[in-house]
Coordinates of C-alpha atoms and ligand atoms in Angstrom, one line a residue:
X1446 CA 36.9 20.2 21.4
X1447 CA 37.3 18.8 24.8
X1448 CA 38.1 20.4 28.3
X1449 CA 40.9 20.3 29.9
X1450 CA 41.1 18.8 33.5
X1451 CA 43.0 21.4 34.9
X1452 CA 40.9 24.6 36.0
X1453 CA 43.1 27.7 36.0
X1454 CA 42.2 31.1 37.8
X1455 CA 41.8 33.3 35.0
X1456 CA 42.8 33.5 31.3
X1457 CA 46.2 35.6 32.2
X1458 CA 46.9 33.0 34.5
X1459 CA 47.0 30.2 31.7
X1460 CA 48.3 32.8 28.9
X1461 CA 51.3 33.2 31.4
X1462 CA 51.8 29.3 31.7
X1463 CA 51.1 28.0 28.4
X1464 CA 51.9 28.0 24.7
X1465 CA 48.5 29.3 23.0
X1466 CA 49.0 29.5 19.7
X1467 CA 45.3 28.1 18.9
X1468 CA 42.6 30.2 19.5
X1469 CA 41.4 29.5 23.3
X1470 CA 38.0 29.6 24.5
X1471 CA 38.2 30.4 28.6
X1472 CA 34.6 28.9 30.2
X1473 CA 33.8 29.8 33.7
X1474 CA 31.5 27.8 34.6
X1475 CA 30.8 29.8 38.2
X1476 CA 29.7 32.9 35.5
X1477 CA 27.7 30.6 33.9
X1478 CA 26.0 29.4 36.7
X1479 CA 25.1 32.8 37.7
X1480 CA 23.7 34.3 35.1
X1481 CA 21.3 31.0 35.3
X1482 CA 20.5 31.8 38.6
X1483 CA 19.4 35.4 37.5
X1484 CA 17.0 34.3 35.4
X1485 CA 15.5 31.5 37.0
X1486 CA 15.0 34.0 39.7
X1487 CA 13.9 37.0 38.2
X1488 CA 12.4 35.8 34.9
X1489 CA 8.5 35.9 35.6
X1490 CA 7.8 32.3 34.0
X1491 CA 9.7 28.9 32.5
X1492 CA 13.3 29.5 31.6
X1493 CA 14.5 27.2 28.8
X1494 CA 18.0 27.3 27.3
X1495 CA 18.2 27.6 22.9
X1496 CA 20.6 24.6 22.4
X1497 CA 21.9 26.2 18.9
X1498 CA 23.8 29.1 21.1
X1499 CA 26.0 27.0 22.6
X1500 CA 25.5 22.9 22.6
X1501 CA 28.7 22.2 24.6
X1502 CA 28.1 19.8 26.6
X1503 CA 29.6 21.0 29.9
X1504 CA 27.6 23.8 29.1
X1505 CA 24.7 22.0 29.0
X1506 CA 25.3 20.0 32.3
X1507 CA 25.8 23.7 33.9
X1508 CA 22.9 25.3 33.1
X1509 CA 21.0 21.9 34.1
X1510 CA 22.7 22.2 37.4
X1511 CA 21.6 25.4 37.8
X1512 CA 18.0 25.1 37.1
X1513 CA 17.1 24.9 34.0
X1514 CA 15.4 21.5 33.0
X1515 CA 13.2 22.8 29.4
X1516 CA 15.3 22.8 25.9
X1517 CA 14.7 24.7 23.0
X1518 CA 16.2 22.8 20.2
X1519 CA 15.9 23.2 15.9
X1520 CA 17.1 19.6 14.7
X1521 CA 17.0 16.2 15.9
X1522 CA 21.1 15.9 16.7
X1523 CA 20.4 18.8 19.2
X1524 CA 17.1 16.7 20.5
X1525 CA 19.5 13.4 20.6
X1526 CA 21.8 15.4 22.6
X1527 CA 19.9 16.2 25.1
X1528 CA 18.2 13.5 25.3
X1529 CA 21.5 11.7 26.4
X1530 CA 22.7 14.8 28.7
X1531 CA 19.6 15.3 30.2
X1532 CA 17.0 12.4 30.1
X1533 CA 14.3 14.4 31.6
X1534 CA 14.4 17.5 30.5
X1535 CA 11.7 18.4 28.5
X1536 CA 12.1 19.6 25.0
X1537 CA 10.7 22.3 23.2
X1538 CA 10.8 21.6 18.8
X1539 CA 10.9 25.2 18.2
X1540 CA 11.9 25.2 14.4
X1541 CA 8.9 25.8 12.7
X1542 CA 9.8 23.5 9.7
X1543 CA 10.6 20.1 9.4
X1544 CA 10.4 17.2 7.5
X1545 CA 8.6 14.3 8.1
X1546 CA 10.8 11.8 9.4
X1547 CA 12.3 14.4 11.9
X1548 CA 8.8 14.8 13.5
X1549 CA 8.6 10.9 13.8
X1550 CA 12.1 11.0 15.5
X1551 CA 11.3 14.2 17.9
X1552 CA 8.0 12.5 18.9
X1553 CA 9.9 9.2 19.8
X1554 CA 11.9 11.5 21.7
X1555 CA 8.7 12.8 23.9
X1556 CA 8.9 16.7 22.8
X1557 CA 6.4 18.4 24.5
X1558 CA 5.9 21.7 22.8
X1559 CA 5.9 22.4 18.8
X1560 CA 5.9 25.4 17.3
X1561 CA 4.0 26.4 13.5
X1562 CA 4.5 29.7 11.2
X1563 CA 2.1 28.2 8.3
X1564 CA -0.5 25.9 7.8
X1565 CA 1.3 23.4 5.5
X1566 CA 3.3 23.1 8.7
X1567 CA 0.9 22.8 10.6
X1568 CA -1.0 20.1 8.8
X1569 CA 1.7 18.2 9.1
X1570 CA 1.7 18.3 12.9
X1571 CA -1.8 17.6 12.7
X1572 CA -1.8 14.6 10.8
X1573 CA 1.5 13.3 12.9
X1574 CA 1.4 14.1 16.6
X1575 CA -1.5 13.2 18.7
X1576 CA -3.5 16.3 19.9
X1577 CA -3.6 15.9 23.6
X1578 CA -1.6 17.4 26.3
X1579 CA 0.8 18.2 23.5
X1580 CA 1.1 22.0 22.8
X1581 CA 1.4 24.0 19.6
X1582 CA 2.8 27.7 19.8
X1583 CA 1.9 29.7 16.5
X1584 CA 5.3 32.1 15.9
X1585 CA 4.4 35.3 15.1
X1586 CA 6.4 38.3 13.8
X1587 CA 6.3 42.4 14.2
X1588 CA 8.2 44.9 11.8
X1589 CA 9.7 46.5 15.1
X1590 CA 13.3 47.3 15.9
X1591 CA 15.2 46.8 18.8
X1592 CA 17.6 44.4 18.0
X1593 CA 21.0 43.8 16.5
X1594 CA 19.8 41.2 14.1
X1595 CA 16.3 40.5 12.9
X1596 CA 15.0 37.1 13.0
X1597 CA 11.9 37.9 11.5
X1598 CA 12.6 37.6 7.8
X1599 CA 13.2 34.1 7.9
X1600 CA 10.4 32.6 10.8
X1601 CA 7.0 34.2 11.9
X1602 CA 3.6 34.4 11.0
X1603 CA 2.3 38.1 10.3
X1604 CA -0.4 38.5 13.0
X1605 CA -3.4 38.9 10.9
X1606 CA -2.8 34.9 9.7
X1607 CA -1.4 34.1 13.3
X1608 CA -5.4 34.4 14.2
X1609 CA -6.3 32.0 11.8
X1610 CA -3.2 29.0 12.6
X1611 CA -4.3 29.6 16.4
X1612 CA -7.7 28.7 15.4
X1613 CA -6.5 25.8 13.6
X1614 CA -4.6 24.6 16.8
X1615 CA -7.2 24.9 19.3
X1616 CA -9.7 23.3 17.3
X1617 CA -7.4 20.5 16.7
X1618 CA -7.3 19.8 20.2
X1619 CA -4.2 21.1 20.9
X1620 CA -2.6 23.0 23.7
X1621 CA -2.7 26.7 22.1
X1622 CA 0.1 28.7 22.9
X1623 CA 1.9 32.2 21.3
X1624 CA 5.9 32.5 20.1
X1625 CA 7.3 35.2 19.0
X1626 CA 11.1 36.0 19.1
X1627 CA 12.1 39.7 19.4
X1628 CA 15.7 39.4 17.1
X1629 CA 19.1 38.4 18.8
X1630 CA 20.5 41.4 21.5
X1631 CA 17.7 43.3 21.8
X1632 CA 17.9 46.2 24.2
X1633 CA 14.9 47.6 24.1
X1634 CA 12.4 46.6 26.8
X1635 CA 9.8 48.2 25.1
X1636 CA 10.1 45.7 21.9
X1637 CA 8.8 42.9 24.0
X1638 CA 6.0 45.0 25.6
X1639 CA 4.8 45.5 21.6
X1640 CA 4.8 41.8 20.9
X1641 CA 2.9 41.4 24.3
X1642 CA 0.1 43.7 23.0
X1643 CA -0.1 41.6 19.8
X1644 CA 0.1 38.1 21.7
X1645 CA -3.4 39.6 22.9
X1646 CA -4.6 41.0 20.0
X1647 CA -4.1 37.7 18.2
X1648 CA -6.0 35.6 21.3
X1649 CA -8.5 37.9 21.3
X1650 CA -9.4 37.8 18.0
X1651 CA -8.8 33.8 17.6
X1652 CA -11.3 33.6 20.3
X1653 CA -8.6 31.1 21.9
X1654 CA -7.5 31.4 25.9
X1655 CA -3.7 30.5 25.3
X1656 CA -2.1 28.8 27.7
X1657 CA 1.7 30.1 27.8
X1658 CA 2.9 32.6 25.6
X1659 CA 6.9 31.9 24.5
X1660 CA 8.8 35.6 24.5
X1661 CA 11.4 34.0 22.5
X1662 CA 15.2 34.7 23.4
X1663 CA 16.7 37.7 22.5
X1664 CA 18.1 39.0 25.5
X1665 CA 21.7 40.8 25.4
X1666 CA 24.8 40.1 26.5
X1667 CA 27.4 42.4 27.2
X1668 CA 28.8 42.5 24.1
X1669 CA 29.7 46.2 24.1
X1670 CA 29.7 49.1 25.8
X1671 CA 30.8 49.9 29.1
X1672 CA 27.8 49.0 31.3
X1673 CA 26.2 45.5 30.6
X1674 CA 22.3 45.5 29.7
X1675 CA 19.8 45.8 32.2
X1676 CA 18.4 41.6 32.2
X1677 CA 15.9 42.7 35.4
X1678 CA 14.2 45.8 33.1
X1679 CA 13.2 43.7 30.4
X1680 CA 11.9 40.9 32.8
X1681 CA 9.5 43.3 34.9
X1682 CA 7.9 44.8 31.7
X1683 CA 7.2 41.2 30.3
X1684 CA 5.5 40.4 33.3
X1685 CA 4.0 44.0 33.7
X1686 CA 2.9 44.1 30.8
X1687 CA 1.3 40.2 30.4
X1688 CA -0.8 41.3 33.4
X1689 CA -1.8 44.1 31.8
X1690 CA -3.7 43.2 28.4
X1691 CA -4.2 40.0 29.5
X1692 CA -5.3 40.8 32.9
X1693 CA -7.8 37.6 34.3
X1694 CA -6.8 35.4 31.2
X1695 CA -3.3 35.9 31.6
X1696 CA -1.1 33.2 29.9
X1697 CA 2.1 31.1 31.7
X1698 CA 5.1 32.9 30.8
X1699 CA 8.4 30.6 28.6
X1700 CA 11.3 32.4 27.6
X1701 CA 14.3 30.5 25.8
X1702 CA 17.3 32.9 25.7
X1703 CA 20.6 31.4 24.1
X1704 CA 23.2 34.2 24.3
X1705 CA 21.8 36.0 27.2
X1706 CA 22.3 32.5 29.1
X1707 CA 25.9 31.8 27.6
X1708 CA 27.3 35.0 26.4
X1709 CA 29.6 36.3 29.5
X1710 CA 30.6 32.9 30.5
X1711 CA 33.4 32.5 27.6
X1712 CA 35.9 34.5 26.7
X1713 CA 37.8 34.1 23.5
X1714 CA 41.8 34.6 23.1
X1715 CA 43.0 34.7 20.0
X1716 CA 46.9 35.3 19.5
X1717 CA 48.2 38.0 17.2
X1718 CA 50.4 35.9 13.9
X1719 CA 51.7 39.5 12.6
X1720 CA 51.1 42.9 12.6
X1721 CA 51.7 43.7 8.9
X1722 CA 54.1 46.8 8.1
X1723 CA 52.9 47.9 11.4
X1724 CA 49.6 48.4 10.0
X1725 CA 46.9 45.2 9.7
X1726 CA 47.0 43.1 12.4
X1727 CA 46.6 39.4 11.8
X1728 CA 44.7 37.0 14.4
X1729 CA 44.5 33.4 14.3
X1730 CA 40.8 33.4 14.6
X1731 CA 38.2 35.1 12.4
X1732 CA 35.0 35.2 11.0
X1733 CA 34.9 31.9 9.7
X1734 CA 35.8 31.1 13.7
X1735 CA 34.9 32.1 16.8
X1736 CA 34.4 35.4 15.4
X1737 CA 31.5 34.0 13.1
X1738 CA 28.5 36.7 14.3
X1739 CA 30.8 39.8 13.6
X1740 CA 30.0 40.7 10.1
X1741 CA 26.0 40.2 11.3
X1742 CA 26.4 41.9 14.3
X1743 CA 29.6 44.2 14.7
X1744 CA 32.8 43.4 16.0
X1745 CA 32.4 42.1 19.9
X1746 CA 33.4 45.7 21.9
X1747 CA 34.3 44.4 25.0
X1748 CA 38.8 43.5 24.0
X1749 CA 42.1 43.8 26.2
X1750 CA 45.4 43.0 24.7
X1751 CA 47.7 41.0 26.8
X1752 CA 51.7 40.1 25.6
X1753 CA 53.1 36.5 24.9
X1754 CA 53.8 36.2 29.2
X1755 CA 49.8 37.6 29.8
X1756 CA 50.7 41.0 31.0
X1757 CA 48.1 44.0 29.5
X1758 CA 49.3 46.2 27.3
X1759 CA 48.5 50.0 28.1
X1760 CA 49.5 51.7 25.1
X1761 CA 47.6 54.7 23.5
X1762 CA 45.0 53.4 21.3
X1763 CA 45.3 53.1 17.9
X1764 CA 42.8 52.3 15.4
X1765 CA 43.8 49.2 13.3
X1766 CA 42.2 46.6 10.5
X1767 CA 41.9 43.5 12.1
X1768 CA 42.1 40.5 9.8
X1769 CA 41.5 36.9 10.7
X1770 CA 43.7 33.8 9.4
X1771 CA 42.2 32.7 6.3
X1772 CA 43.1 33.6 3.0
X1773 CA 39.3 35.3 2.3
X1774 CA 38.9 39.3 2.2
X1775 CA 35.6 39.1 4.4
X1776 CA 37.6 37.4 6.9
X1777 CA 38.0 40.6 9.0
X1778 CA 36.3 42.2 11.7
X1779 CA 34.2 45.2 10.4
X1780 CA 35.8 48.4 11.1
X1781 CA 38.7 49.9 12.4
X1782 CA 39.2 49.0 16.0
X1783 CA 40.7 50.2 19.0
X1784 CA 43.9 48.5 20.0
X1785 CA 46.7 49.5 22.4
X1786 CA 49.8 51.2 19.8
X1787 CA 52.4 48.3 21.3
X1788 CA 50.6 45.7 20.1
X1789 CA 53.1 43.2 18.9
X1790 CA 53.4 39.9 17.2
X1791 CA 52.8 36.9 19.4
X1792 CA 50.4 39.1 21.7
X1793 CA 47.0 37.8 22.5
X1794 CA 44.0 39.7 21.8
X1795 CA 40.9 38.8 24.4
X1796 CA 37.1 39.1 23.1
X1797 CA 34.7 39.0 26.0
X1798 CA 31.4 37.9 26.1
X1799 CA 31.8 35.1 23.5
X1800 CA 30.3 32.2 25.0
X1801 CA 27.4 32.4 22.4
X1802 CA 27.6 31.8 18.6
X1803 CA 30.9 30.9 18.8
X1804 CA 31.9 27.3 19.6
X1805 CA 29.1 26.0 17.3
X1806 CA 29.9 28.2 14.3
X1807 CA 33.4 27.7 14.0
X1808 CA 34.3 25.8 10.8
X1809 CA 37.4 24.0 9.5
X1810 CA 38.0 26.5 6.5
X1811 CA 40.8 26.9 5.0
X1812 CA 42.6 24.5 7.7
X1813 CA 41.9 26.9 10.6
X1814 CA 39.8 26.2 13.1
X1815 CA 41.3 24.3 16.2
X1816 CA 39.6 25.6 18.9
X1817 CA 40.4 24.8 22.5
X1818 CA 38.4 25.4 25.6
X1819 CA 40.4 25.7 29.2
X1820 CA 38.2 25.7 32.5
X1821 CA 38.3 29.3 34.2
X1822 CA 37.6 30.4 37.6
X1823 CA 36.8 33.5 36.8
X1824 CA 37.2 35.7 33.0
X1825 CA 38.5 39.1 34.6
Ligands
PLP1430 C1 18.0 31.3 18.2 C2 16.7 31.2 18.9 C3 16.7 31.5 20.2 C4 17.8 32.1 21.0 O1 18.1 33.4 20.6 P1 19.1 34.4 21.4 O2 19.0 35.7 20.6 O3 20.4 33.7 21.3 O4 18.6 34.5 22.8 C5 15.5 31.3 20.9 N1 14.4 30.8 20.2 C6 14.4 30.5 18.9 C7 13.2 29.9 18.3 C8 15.6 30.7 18.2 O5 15.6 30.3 16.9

């Protein structure tokens, strides 16, 4: 996928200029931007950026241009790529398992921050990385709601052995710090404010004075809904609430949002192959796409349908199947949704917020999957 070197004003302005009959990925970079801004600003702490939500690289070089210089990344391609993007930034290795040879490679690579759900891990880091200035964030977990999609089944420590790991780290000599990550678009300011109280439960009883404490990501986009979520809420009760049950020992504050950093900065256009018997519609991207996060987390909410020239269509709504291209029954976006009732072939159906999950899930299957992304002024 590679940009374009024409920016255009808006996505009807390209849709009414050019022949898209592959799926289109609009990136405004001055959205971007923005929304980096708003959290370097009003996030009480360290803002990195989760590489695995988006590893573009003119994505990247945005949200380094607009502040952000720390990296959360899982794998050593995503620590290679921003090591050549970004030769300073400063790396956080925040997949709690890994073989190894990767932790010879992310050490060559100067990461600065690890993070451990076990103690095999954990030896591992021990016997590898030398103690000093290097920190060591023990991920813990909560059975709370409050997001779309829980990470917690996979990564986290339950807190009782969280007490015992952070033991482990201090005494080791290493930086001791806290992770936790709340699950992807979570709206719920309250579900941070509950991992807070644990973060210090955990300390407390480890008899260890962290140094930061990582809130994880997990802050929404505007995925649905008329009114996008409330960023500023969520970061005053972090830092409300870090003040008060940490009070004089109160940690440094890291966050590491992916989609609340990329989400509204691309918009996704797919183009309608056939509207079947008047019935199913058909799009040329799907859920082994673009579309990848909709079976996990509901189809995106926030659609306008435009014709072949760009115009929106105003019909009545109708409720329709929507299928994607591929020849697989899941490829469809769960439920019926609401499109306008002249939706006709050769139309092209617009998903906002898309810019997370989305270029770096898209797969080949089937033969699909060209995906094109055109440089935006602005998405509305
Ligand atoms: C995926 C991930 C993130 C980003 O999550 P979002 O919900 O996209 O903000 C942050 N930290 C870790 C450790 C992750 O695995």
């Amino acid at each position: 996928m590679g940009l374009g070197k024409t920016i255009w004003a808006s996505p009807a302005d390209y849709l009414r200029r050019m022949a898209a009959d592959t799926p289109v990925l609009f990136f405004a970079p001055a959205i971007l931007q923005d929304t980096v801004r708003r959290f370097v600003r009003g996030f009480p702490g360290l803002v990195t950026f989760a590489v695995k939500a988006n590893p573009e690289e003119q994505v990247i070089e945005n949200i380094a241009a607009a502040g952000v210089g720390g990296f959360d990344v899982a794998s050593v391609p995503e620590i290679r790529l921003i090591r050549r993007l970004l030769p300073d930034a400063v790396l956080h290795y925040n997949n709690p398992v890994r073989s190894r040879a990767e932790i010879a490679e992310a050490l060559g690579h100067g990461v600065a921050s690890w993070s451990v759900d076990s103690a095999s891990e954990l030896d591992k880091l021990i016997a590898a990385v030398p103690a000093a200035g290097t920190e060591i964030a023990v991920r813990f977990k909560l059975p709370v709601a409050g997001a779309v999609y829980d990470f917690g089944t996979k990564f986290g420590v339950e807190a009782e052995a969280a007490v015992a790991l952070l033991h482990r780290v201090a005494e080791a000599g290493f930086v001791p710090a806290l992770t936790f990550h709340p699950g992807t678009q979570c709206t719920d300011p309250a579900t941070w404010a509950t991992y807070i109280q644990k973060a210090a439960w955990i300390a407390d009883r480890a008899g260890v004075r962290i140094a930061r404490l990582n809130v994880g990501g997990g802050f929404p986009s505007h995925r649905v809904g008329a009114d996008a979520p409330a960023l500023e809420a969520i970061f005053a009760v972090i830092g409300a609430e870090t003040a008060q049950v940490f009070g004089d020992d109160a940690p440094l504050l890291v966050c590491e949002p992916g989609r609340g950093l990329v989400g509204e900065a691309l918009s996704l256009a797919t183009q309608v192959r056939a509207v079947r018997d008047g019935d199913h519609v058909f799009l040329n991207d799907g859920v082994y796409g673009a579309l990848a996060e909709a079976p996990l987390l509901g189809a995106p909410g926030r659609l306008e349908l435009r014709d072949a020239q760009g115009v929106l269509r105003r019909g009545e709504a109708r409720a329709r199947v929507v299928f994607g291209p591929t020849c697989d029954s899941v490829d469809r976006l769960p439920g019926l949704i609401d499109l306008p009732g002249d939706i006709a072939e050769g139309d092209h159906l617009i998903f906002h917020s898309m810019g997370a999950y989305s270029t770096a899930t898209n797969t080949r299957f089937n033969g699909f999957g060209d995906l094109r992304m055109v440089t935006v002024l602005d998405l509305a």
